[in-house]
């Protein structure tokens, strides 16, 4: 501010992430787009939320505070699927943990109110978007109210924020107040007890109803997701006691010209200099990547991408993409290798419904499940041309495709597979069949496993013709709704028969708003009304995860327990399908002993007895003596006479 001669700023953006001026990060995009619109913007990155003082650092913002927990929901960022604290934070310098609070949107909004009462507070980002209505919170195992009520934000901007945030700034600058903005798309707001909700709104089951009745929670989920197509979505209203939360229709898809403008802004593509030499893992993963599109029409029930970015694909022009690649090629610090050219998926570039008149009415949640819609444009030609041109740019040695390939679409284009295998894969291609069980895949809205098998054969054959020995690396999910031990055993057998030994596996995490989360919480498929089995107990989830890596000695006893529970002792022994041997290997015994020792040293047993530090008992470095008797709570350390 001093260098620019500013005595005030228009907007203060507060984020739970490290500040990175790169178009893969929300604060980078939103800060630049407001700057391009003529506004003064300040970024308050990972402030200490224990005090309102950091919120006063830039002075009173003229227009509003913009609040975001970061690129991820803060609870998913902090905790594993087993609710254990993660050891690192990919969006923080040095991967440090603890630089943002749990449910960061709430304290960030409250501190903004405390710092400057009367300044509008606008919440957004993934966390606020997915919690805009009553939602199931996995970490507390409760149904929580809309984040609007708990954060006291004036508005929540949901979905992608470029268009709404500029409109908000312009209208506030023109003298309008926050109440005047309630006609905007892509925003949610609250009404007081005396306010009347819009007459055209679809009224959802109330917070009190969905909190106590799982059938009504499932019904609300169905209604919400049926109103996500911005071309026909209705306004939603959900009462929380006497207050109403109003959710307007989503923002319309961004145009190609606007996308080109967004990605053509003067990003430095670097973290803020204040981080020095500390690396930020999330930045390292994408710093040399190029986004070519956004949105996903896959509609996977466990994924929030469609909910946040929309299912209508929005693509940049080839000229815009190639201009960015040329700029990368001219950077003296650039390695010459583009780590990824893609987006939420690798091969949906410029794909869209071929019948706009039908698209305007369509409420289908997935354009590719249970099978590919006949009206979907699936031409890979524009993508193939872009891939060819990208690797011919001066200064570019290699262009990788690291975004997930949608396998059912890829098999519709032999040319795409040939191009991919010959030029854009570095030995292994990551794909996500997710499971083998037909019922589980149906709950996920994913193709059957034979789709992956046929893709794998075609990819290997295309690689062979290109003179390369390349393979697919499949990803699978454990404990997804519908998946029981029998389904996971079948998946383990599939892995063994095909020689797959997955290094990384994913446990299902019920993220707010997702359809799969509704199944997890209610045990009901909201669209069919069918009952769905869900593994909720920690031990059940642990057994499912172990089956995905049955070949690891440290998983031996969990795999054995799972097989015995399911009556599949035939898979223990030396048979060709046996998952584990009859006798535990030495490595399994050693791992179990180390695990037991760790639990003892951490004090995880019935009676914790304090131990003195080494040398405290006057015996140098020898083993310390107990300070108390062998029974807890005894006043004297001496034994009582018998």
XYZ file of C-alpha atoms in Angstrom:
642
model
C 0.000 0.000 0.000
C 2.855 2.375 0.829
C 4.641 1.674 -2.460
C 1.428 2.227 -4.427
C 0.526 5.377 -2.531
C -2.732 3.867 -1.232
C -4.293 5.187 1.962
C -7.138 2.648 1.792
C -8.162 -0.549 0.002
C -11.521 -1.450 -1.494
C -11.512 -5.141 -0.655
C -9.658 -7.305 1.858
C -9.589 -10.968 0.911
C -8.972 -13.329 3.824
C -7.776 -16.827 2.948
C -6.733 -19.914 4.892
C -4.121 -20.769 2.246
C -0.688 -19.363 1.606
C -0.989 -16.561 -0.954
C 0.065 -17.778 -4.394
C -0.350 -15.523 -7.430
C -1.180 -18.362 -9.817
C -4.428 -19.130 -11.710
C -4.733 -22.527 -10.008
C -5.500 -20.742 -6.713
C -8.716 -18.841 -5.999
C -7.116 -15.856 -4.274
C -4.744 -15.411 -7.211
C -7.631 -15.253 -9.678
C -10.018 -13.159 -7.569
C -7.364 -10.635 -6.555
C -6.212 -10.160 -10.146
C -9.708 -9.924 -11.642
C -10.781 -7.245 -9.160
C -7.526 -5.396 -9.751
C -8.212 -5.508 -13.508
C -11.675 -4.036 -12.821
C -10.023 -1.039 -11.143
C -10.328 -1.962 -7.466
C -7.686 -1.841 -4.750
C -7.275 -5.319 -3.303
C -5.385 -6.607 -0.254
C -4.793 -10.284 0.575
C -4.742 -11.342 4.230
C -3.252 -14.820 4.107
C -3.470 -17.302 7.002
C -4.002 -14.651 9.703
C -3.829 -15.489 13.395
C -7.539 -15.869 14.173
C -7.039 -15.590 17.934
C -7.268 -11.816 17.636
C -8.975 -9.287 15.346
C -5.730 -7.288 15.012
C -4.595 -8.909 11.719
C -7.958 -7.928 10.199
C -7.075 -4.273 10.912
C -3.716 -4.479 9.127
C -4.912 -2.832 5.901
C -7.342 -0.434 7.546
C -11.092 -0.381 7.016
C -11.914 -1.756 3.542
C -14.094 0.655 1.572
C -16.365 -2.060 0.118
C -16.195 -5.466 1.839
C -14.263 -8.342 3.389
C -14.083 -11.457 1.188
C -13.704 -14.610 3.314
C -12.504 -18.049 2.193
C -11.215 -21.054 4.130
C -8.992 -21.797 1.119
C -8.938 -24.125 -1.876
C -10.228 -26.983 0.318
C -12.782 -27.446 3.057
C -10.742 -26.787 6.199
C -11.907 -29.989 7.915
C -10.811 -32.175 4.993
C -7.580 -30.205 4.980
C -7.016 -30.923 8.689
C -8.240 -34.490 9.214
C -7.934 -37.895 7.568
C -10.896 -40.160 6.798
C -10.319 -41.708 10.231
C -10.585 -38.252 11.839
C -6.905 -38.148 12.762
C -4.963 -34.899 12.451
C -2.989 -34.774 9.216
C 0.771 -34.434 9.492
C 1.008 -31.734 6.839
C -0.935 -29.026 5.050
C -0.259 -28.895 1.312
C -1.475 -25.283 1.084
C 0.838 -23.885 3.765
C 4.511 -22.849 3.592
C 6.736 -25.705 4.628
C 3.571 -27.858 4.760
C 3.086 -26.625 8.343
C -0.130 -27.550 10.102
C -2.097 -25.304 12.427
C -1.972 -22.114 10.346
C -5.759 -22.046 9.944
C -8.540 -22.988 12.369
C -11.114 -25.748 12.005
C -14.139 -24.531 10.022
C -12.082 -21.483 9.155
C -14.917 -19.541 7.519
C -16.632 -19.046 10.887
C -13.847 -17.367 12.900
C -12.622 -15.448 9.846
C -16.084 -13.879 9.402
C -16.431 -13.176 13.111
C -13.041 -11.431 13.300
C -13.938 -9.292 10.282
C -17.103 -8.161 12.089
C -15.111 -7.459 15.247
C -12.386 -5.528 13.441
C -14.697 -3.180 11.520
C -18.386 -3.356 12.441
C -20.620 -2.384 9.546
C -18.303 -3.535 6.744
C -20.085 -6.143 4.570
C -18.737 -9.677 4.980
C -18.964 -11.903 1.894
C -18.050 -15.593 2.367
C -17.141 -17.893 -0.498
C -14.859 -20.701 -1.591
C -15.383 -24.454 -1.401
C -16.126 -24.585 2.334
C -18.858 -21.937 2.257
C -20.303 -23.209 -1.040
C -20.774 -26.762 0.198
C -22.252 -25.639 3.519
C -24.713 -23.031 2.257
C -27.716 -25.117 3.382
C -28.270 -27.553 6.254
C -25.645 -30.260 5.795
C -24.193 -33.368 7.420
C -20.868 -32.721 9.125
C -18.799 -35.912 9.257
C -16.368 -34.688 11.906
C -19.019 -33.933 14.512
C -21.452 -36.575 13.187
C -24.271 -34.048 13.256
C -26.478 -32.143 10.844
C -25.370 -28.518 10.998
C -27.153 -25.317 10.075
C -26.365 -23.250 7.015
C -22.953 -21.631 7.334
C -24.682 -18.288 6.759
C -26.275 -18.468 10.192
C -23.197 -19.646 12.087
C -20.749 -17.271 10.368
C -23.097 -14.242 10.333
C -21.876 -13.490 6.790
C -24.037 -11.057 4.815
C -23.835 -13.231 1.682
C -22.332 -16.525 0.569
C -21.045 -16.667 -2.989
C -21.237 -20.288 -4.123
C -19.569 -21.874 -7.122
C -16.855 -20.111 -9.106
C -16.560 -16.524 -7.934
C -15.151 -14.362 -10.744
C -18.441 -13.016 -12.089
C -20.262 -12.506 -8.757
C -17.320 -10.885 -6.982
C -16.848 -8.205 -9.645
C -20.591 -7.495 -9.735
C -20.680 -7.207 -5.932
C -17.749 -4.758 -5.929
C -19.222 -2.611 -8.706
C -22.668 -2.424 -7.151
C -21.369 -1.621 -3.671
C -19.077 1.018 -5.178
C -22.112 2.513 -6.935
C -23.786 3.061 -3.580
C -25.969 -0.018 -3.249
C -26.067 -1.937 0.023
C -25.846 -5.678 0.693
C -29.627 -6.104 0.709
C -29.736 -4.711 -2.824
C -27.566 -7.614 -4.006
C -30.116 -10.299 -3.207
C -31.243 -10.480 -6.830
C -27.844 -11.805 -7.939
C -27.200 -15.304 -9.256
C -24.748 -17.499 -7.375
C -25.425 -16.049 -3.934
C -27.194 -17.190 -0.766
C -28.545 -14.965 1.998
C -30.698 -15.075 5.125
C -34.085 -13.530 5.840
C -35.293 -12.472 9.248
C -38.471 -13.728 10.879
C -40.450 -10.750 9.539
C -39.146 -11.003 5.942
C -41.150 -12.767 3.244
C -39.255 -15.269 1.046
C -39.539 -14.941 -2.756
C -42.816 -16.320 -4.085
C -41.129 -18.329 -6.864
C -38.862 -20.296 -4.497
C -38.895 -24.056 -3.976
C -39.264 -24.669 -0.236
C -37.046 -27.449 1.125
C -37.625 -29.493 4.297
C -36.584 -27.353 7.250
C -33.356 -27.637 9.189
C -35.261 -29.060 12.148
C -36.863 -31.692 9.881
C -33.668 -32.838 8.136
C -31.874 -32.952 11.477
C -34.354 -35.429 12.964
C -35.695 -37.318 9.923
C -33.258 -39.054 7.577
C -35.956 -39.594 4.957
C -36.461 -35.845 4.787
C -32.686 -35.277 4.671
C -32.581 -37.561 1.622
C -35.526 -35.731 0.054
C -33.843 -32.355 0.593
C -30.638 -33.676 -1.002
C -32.556 -34.828 -4.074
C -34.337 -31.485 -4.464
C -31.114 -29.483 -4.035
C -29.185 -31.460 -6.646
C -32.044 -31.335 -9.132
C -31.745 -27.545 -9.057
C -28.074 -27.233 -10.005
C -28.356 -26.646 -13.768
C -28.012 -22.834 -14.017
C -30.128 -22.835 -17.175
C -33.261 -24.028 -15.351
C -32.530 -24.074 -11.600
C -35.118 -22.608 -9.253
C -34.466 -20.475 -6.190
C -34.382 -22.529 -2.963
C -35.582 -21.645 0.528
C -34.848 -23.583 3.712
C -36.196 -22.474 7.075
C -34.063 -22.687 10.188
C -36.544 -22.077 12.978
C -38.026 -18.661 12.047
C -35.159 -17.628 9.773
C -35.045 -18.547 6.098
C -31.920 -19.247 4.049
C -32.442 -18.319 0.397
C -30.224 -19.785 -2.329
C -30.535 -18.126 -5.717
C -29.946 -20.036 -8.991
C -26.254 -20.704 -9.785
C -24.212 -18.281 -11.866
C -24.379 -18.836 -15.615
C -21.344 -20.543 -17.207
C -18.499 -18.165 -17.937
C -17.989 -17.427 -21.638
C -14.853 -18.403 -23.529
C -13.910 -14.738 -23.962
C -14.245 -14.142 -20.215
C -12.240 -17.274 -19.425
C -9.492 -16.060 -21.734
C -9.466 -12.729 -19.898
C -9.291 -14.450 -16.486
C -6.347 -16.649 -17.445
C -4.632 -13.875 -19.385
C -4.163 -11.618 -16.335
C -0.559 -10.796 -15.301
C 0.022 -13.544 -12.717
C 3.562 -13.908 -11.414
C 2.845 -17.676 -11.054
C 4.766 -17.626 -7.769
C 4.086 -17.665 -4.007
C 4.399 -14.393 -2.146
C 8.061 -13.470 -1.500
C 7.515 -13.457 2.269
C 7.677 -17.287 2.285
C 11.320 -17.199 1.201
C 12.648 -20.654 0.381
C 9.832 -22.516 2.141
C 8.068 -24.725 -0.372
C 4.287 -25.002 -0.621
C 3.447 -28.556 -1.772
C 0.190 -27.643 -3.538
C 2.033 -25.016 -5.567
C 4.907 -27.350 -6.438
C 2.355 -29.832 -7.816
C 0.733 -27.351 -10.224
C 3.213 -24.535 -10.824
C 3.979 -25.747 -14.354
C 0.446 -26.877 -15.199
C -1.965 -25.185 -17.611
C -5.731 -25.145 -17.063
C -7.651 -25.480 -20.331
C -11.219 -25.968 -19.041
C -13.408 -26.151 -15.953
C -16.533 -28.036 -14.963
C -17.360 -31.743 -15.184
C -20.464 -33.528 -16.459
C -19.444 -36.838 -14.828
C -21.602 -36.212 -11.762
C -19.747 -38.685 -9.516
C -21.669 -38.758 -6.245
C -18.538 -38.593 -4.049
C -17.000 -35.602 -5.858
C -17.630 -31.889 -5.272
C -16.234 -30.631 -8.591
C -19.545 -30.742 -10.446
C -21.265 -29.043 -7.509
C -18.681 -26.258 -7.350
C -17.677 -25.707 -10.992
C -20.878 -26.892 -12.662
C -21.497 -29.679 -15.142
C -21.455 -27.395 -18.210
C -17.918 -27.429 -19.588
C -16.299 -24.004 -19.960
C -13.198 -23.986 -22.150
C -10.482 -21.513 -23.001
C -9.677 -20.765 -26.622
C -6.641 -22.528 -28.134
C -5.017 -19.108 -28.629
C -5.322 -18.296 -24.920
C -3.860 -21.661 -23.868
C -0.968 -21.439 -26.333
C -0.159 -17.880 -25.255
C 0.238 -19.092 -21.659
C 2.401 -22.007 -22.805
C 4.609 -19.627 -24.821
C 5.074 -17.434 -21.748
C 6.103 -20.503 -19.756
C 8.570 -21.501 -22.470
C 10.232 -18.072 -22.277
C 10.673 -18.202 -18.497
C 14.385 -18.870 -17.746
C 13.412 -20.756 -14.563
C 11.018 -23.084 -16.407
C 12.189 -26.690 -16.805
C 10.642 -27.115 -20.250
C 8.157 -29.708 -18.975
C 4.471 -28.870 -18.533
C 3.277 -31.072 -15.694
C -0.358 -31.126 -16.831
C -2.592 -29.729 -19.520
C -6.162 -30.284 -18.437
C -8.597 -29.397 -15.665
C -11.023 -31.353 -13.493
C -10.755 -33.986 -16.229
C -8.235 -34.400 -19.013
C -10.568 -34.973 -21.945
C -13.758 -32.917 -21.717
C -12.297 -29.894 -23.519
C -14.972 -28.089 -25.579
C -17.507 -30.894 -25.038
C -21.106 -29.829 -24.524
C -24.686 -30.775 -25.272
C -25.362 -30.612 -29.023
C -28.973 -29.534 -28.456
C -29.140 -26.186 -26.620
C -32.939 -26.407 -26.562
C -32.678 -29.682 -24.598
C -29.795 -28.467 -22.408
C -31.980 -25.613 -21.167
C -34.523 -28.116 -19.809
C -32.235 -31.002 -18.757
C -32.032 -31.971 -15.076
C -29.861 -35.053 -15.572
C -27.015 -35.055 -13.032
C -24.552 -36.968 -15.217
C -24.190 -36.839 -18.980
C -22.260 -40.136 -18.985
C -24.087 -42.351 -16.474
C -25.647 -44.892 -16.684
C -24.460 -44.433 -20.264
C -23.189 -41.581 -22.412
C -26.042 -39.316 -23.507
C -26.604 -39.459 -27.261
C -26.880 -35.650 -27.346
C -23.466 -35.087 -25.734
C -20.800 -33.776 -28.069
C -17.805 -36.061 -27.554
C -15.483 -34.889 -30.329
C -11.857 -35.081 -29.148
C -10.661 -33.223 -32.270
C -10.193 -29.756 -30.694
C -8.306 -31.313 -27.774
C -6.052 -33.381 -30.065
C -5.183 -30.256 -32.084
C -4.407 -28.327 -28.890
C -2.193 -31.135 -27.580
C -0.245 -31.215 -30.862
C 0.253 -27.454 -30.958
C 1.240 -27.255 -27.294
C 4.241 -29.535 -27.665
C 5.491 -27.617 -30.701
C 5.894 -24.349 -28.773
C 9.482 -23.139 -28.497
C 10.995 -23.907 -25.106
C 8.639 -26.849 -24.433
C 10.269 -30.273 -24.189
C 7.322 -32.320 -22.904
C 3.626 -31.794 -22.202
C 2.167 -34.272 -19.713
C -1.479 -35.115 -19.198
C -1.870 -35.687 -15.457
C -5.560 -34.810 -14.991
C -7.827 -37.827 -14.729
C -8.777 -39.270 -18.106
C -12.465 -40.077 -18.469
C -12.002 -43.583 -19.855
C -15.450 -44.124 -21.371
C -15.063 -40.938 -23.422
C -11.462 -41.675 -24.399
C -12.449 -45.001 -25.943
C -14.685 -43.153 -28.392
C -11.585 -41.657 -30.041
C -8.785 -43.938 -31.256
C -6.873 -40.808 -32.378
C -6.934 -39.378 -28.875
C -5.616 -42.592 -27.359
C -2.823 -42.757 -29.947
C -1.869 -39.131 -29.301
C -2.005 -39.582 -25.539
C 0.105 -42.747 -25.496
C 2.687 -41.504 -27.979
C 3.377 -38.033 -26.603
C 1.756 -37.157 -23.280
C 2.374 -39.967 -20.780
C 5.597 -40.522 -18.893
C 5.328 -44.280 -18.371
C 2.248 -44.427 -16.152
C -1.228 -43.014 -16.666
C -3.371 -42.436 -13.578
C -7.004 -43.430 -13.981
C -9.853 -43.877 -11.510
C -12.131 -46.901 -11.947
C -12.803 -46.528 -8.165
C -14.306 -50.014 -7.571
C -15.241 -53.341 -9.156
C -18.622 -54.059 -7.566
C -21.552 -53.135 -9.886
C -23.758 -51.933 -7.021
C -21.037 -49.701 -5.575
C -20.250 -48.281 -9.019
C -23.937 -47.540 -9.541
C -23.991 -45.569 -6.275
C -20.907 -43.673 -7.449
C -22.282 -43.002 -10.956
C -19.174 -44.633 -12.429
C -18.896 -47.082 -15.377
C -18.591 -50.823 -14.726
C -15.121 -52.301 -14.283
C -15.026 -53.785 -17.787
C -14.844 -50.180 -19.043
C -11.501 -49.826 -17.277
C -10.285 -53.211 -18.516
C -11.041 -52.387 -22.144
C -9.408 -48.961 -21.781
C -6.337 -50.540 -20.222
C -5.990 -52.961 -23.154
C -6.405 -50.193 -25.730
C -3.940 -47.896 -23.956
C -1.289 -50.609 -23.695
C -1.768 -51.456 -27.352
C -1.471 -47.804 -28.361
C 1.668 -47.538 -26.222
C 3.123 -50.638 -27.886
C 2.542 -49.130 -31.322
C 4.330 -45.991 -30.119
C 7.265 -48.148 -29.022
C 6.694 -47.548 -25.341
C 6.059 -49.845 -22.382
C 3.413 -47.838 -20.531
C 0.794 -48.858 -18.003
C -2.265 -47.497 -16.266
C -2.239 -46.885 -12.524
C -5.799 -47.419 -11.224
C -7.160 -45.647 -8.154
C -9.787 -47.196 -5.903
C -11.890 -46.032 -2.946
C -12.534 -47.979 0.248
C -15.659 -47.667 2.424
C -17.800 -45.845 -0.137
C -21.550 -46.213 0.527
C -22.664 -49.594 -0.811
C -19.243 -51.171 -0.281
C -19.191 -54.017 2.258
C -16.462 -56.556 3.036
C -17.641 -58.913 0.287
C -17.378 -56.134 -2.291
C -13.894 -55.216 -1.051
C -12.768 -58.850 -1.143
C -13.868 -59.045 -4.770
C -11.874 -55.872 -5.425
C -8.821 -57.396 -3.699
C -9.155 -60.508 -5.872
C -9.353 -58.302 -8.976
C -6.144 -56.562 -7.920
C -4.342 -59.851 -7.314
C -5.453 -61.478 -10.574
C -4.320 -58.444 -12.545
C -1.061 -57.935 -10.667
C -1.959 -54.506 -9.257
C -0.384 -53.367 -6.009
C -1.726 -49.871 -5.377
C 0.720 -47.671 -3.505
C -1.857 -45.043 -2.641
C -5.448 -45.774 -1.713
C -8.295 -43.473 -0.835
C -10.743 -43.750 2.026
C -14.155 -42.265 1.381
C -14.573 -38.944 3.205
C -18.158 -37.660 3.435
C -17.764 -34.065 2.263
C -20.671 -31.682 2.939
C -23.337 -31.460 0.213
C -22.271 -34.565 -1.782
C -24.886 -37.162 -2.729
C -22.652 -39.951 -1.410
C -22.508 -38.130 1.927
C -26.296 -38.273 2.089
C -26.077 -42.055 1.533
C -23.430 -42.340 4.250
C -25.486 -40.411 6.802
C -28.992 -41.659 6.012
C -28.344 -45.131 4.571
C -30.682 -44.113 1.713
C -30.019 -43.452 -1.973
C -31.845 -40.103 -2.323
C -32.753 -40.727 -5.969
C -34.008 -44.312 -5.755
C -35.100 -44.511 -2.119
C -33.180 -47.792 -1.777
C -31.362 -48.700 1.418
C -27.583 -48.493 1.125
C -25.089 -50.285 3.376
C -22.388 -48.028 4.785
C -19.287 -48.932 6.787
C -19.284 -46.392 9.621
C -17.337 -48.060 12.417
C -13.651 -47.249 12.470
C -12.658 -50.914 12.520
C -14.883 -51.713 9.516
C -13.299 -48.879 7.545
C -9.841 -50.080 8.589
C -10.573 -53.598 7.290
C -11.773 -52.261 3.936
C -8.655 -50.165 3.523
C -6.415 -53.115 4.442
C -8.054 -55.253 1.736
C -7.012 -52.699 -0.892
C -3.405 -53.339 0.155
C -3.697 -56.993 1.156
C -0.137 -57.617 -0.056
C 1.457 -55.419 2.633
C 2.707 -57.453 5.617
C 1.553 -54.794 8.080
C -2.041 -55.379 6.895
C -1.919 -59.165 7.387
C -3.975 -59.389 10.571
C -6.648 -56.931 9.389
C -7.003 -58.820 6.090
C -7.255 -62.111 7.983
C -9.955 -60.658 10.242
C -11.915 -59.409 7.219
C -11.710 -62.782 5.467
C -12.778 -64.690 8.567
C -15.704 -62.305 9.160
C -16.913 -62.864 5.590
C -16.506 -66.631 5.689
C -13.752 -66.520 3.068
C -11.105 -68.589 4.825
C -10.546 -70.216 1.409
C -8.526 -67.085 0.547
C -6.043 -67.789 3.364
C -3.255 -70.178 2.425
C -1.316 -71.060 -0.709
C -4.073 -71.307 -3.340
C -3.745 -69.297 -6.534
C -6.423 -66.852 -5.337
C -5.216 -66.721 -1.730
C -4.771 -63.150 -0.556
C -2.582 -63.982 2.446
C -0.584 -67.023 3.589
C -1.792 -69.294 6.394
C 1.023 -68.199 8.699
C 1.802 -64.508 9.298
C 5.141 -63.457 7.791
C 7.822 -62.128 10.117
C 7.266 -58.611 8.808
C 3.599 -58.814 9.882
C 4.535 -59.901 13.400
C 7.169 -57.201 13.615
C 4.685 -54.544 12.432
C 2.136 -55.659 15.025
C 4.743 -55.501 17.782
C 5.862 -52.016 16.714
C 2.243 -50.863 16.677
C 1.682 -52.219 20.191
C 4.858 -50.587 21.472
C 3.849 -47.271 19.926
C 0.474 -47.358 21.652
C 2.223 -48.009 24.989
C 4.697 -45.165 24.612
C 1.844 -42.830 23.691
C -0.039 -43.850 26.841
C -2.968 -45.482 25.061
C -3.763 -48.124 27.670
C -6.072 -48.423 30.646
C -3.914 -47.003 33.447
C -1.370 -44.310 32.662
C 1.525 -44.199 35.142
C 3.856 -41.207 35.179
C 7.520 -41.954 34.488
C 10.445 -39.761 35.543
C 12.901 -38.434 33.003
C 16.089 -40.418 32.402
C 18.506 -39.977 35.298
C 15.859 -38.522 37.586
C 16.011 -41.577 39.863
C 19.724 -41.134 40.543
C 20.717 -44.047 38.325
C 22.249 -42.049 35.453
C 20.821 -43.173 32.113
C 19.419 -46.447 33.405
C 15.737 -47.439 33.243
C 13.602 -45.107 35.346
C 11.654 -46.359 38.327
C 7.923 -45.856 38.723
C 6.968 -42.919 40.904
C 3.808 -44.586 42.134
C 2.763 -48.059 43.219
C 1.609 -50.705 40.787
C -2.036 -49.811 41.441
C -3.337 -46.380 40.499
C -4.933 -43.952 42.980
C -3.103 -45.468 46.036
C -2.018 -42.742 48.434
C 1.118 -44.588 49.522
C 3.667 -46.219 47.238
C 4.161 -49.021 49.783
C 2.352 -52.333 49.499
C -0.225 -53.090 52.105
C 0.532 -56.081 54.299
C -1.458 -59.188 53.447
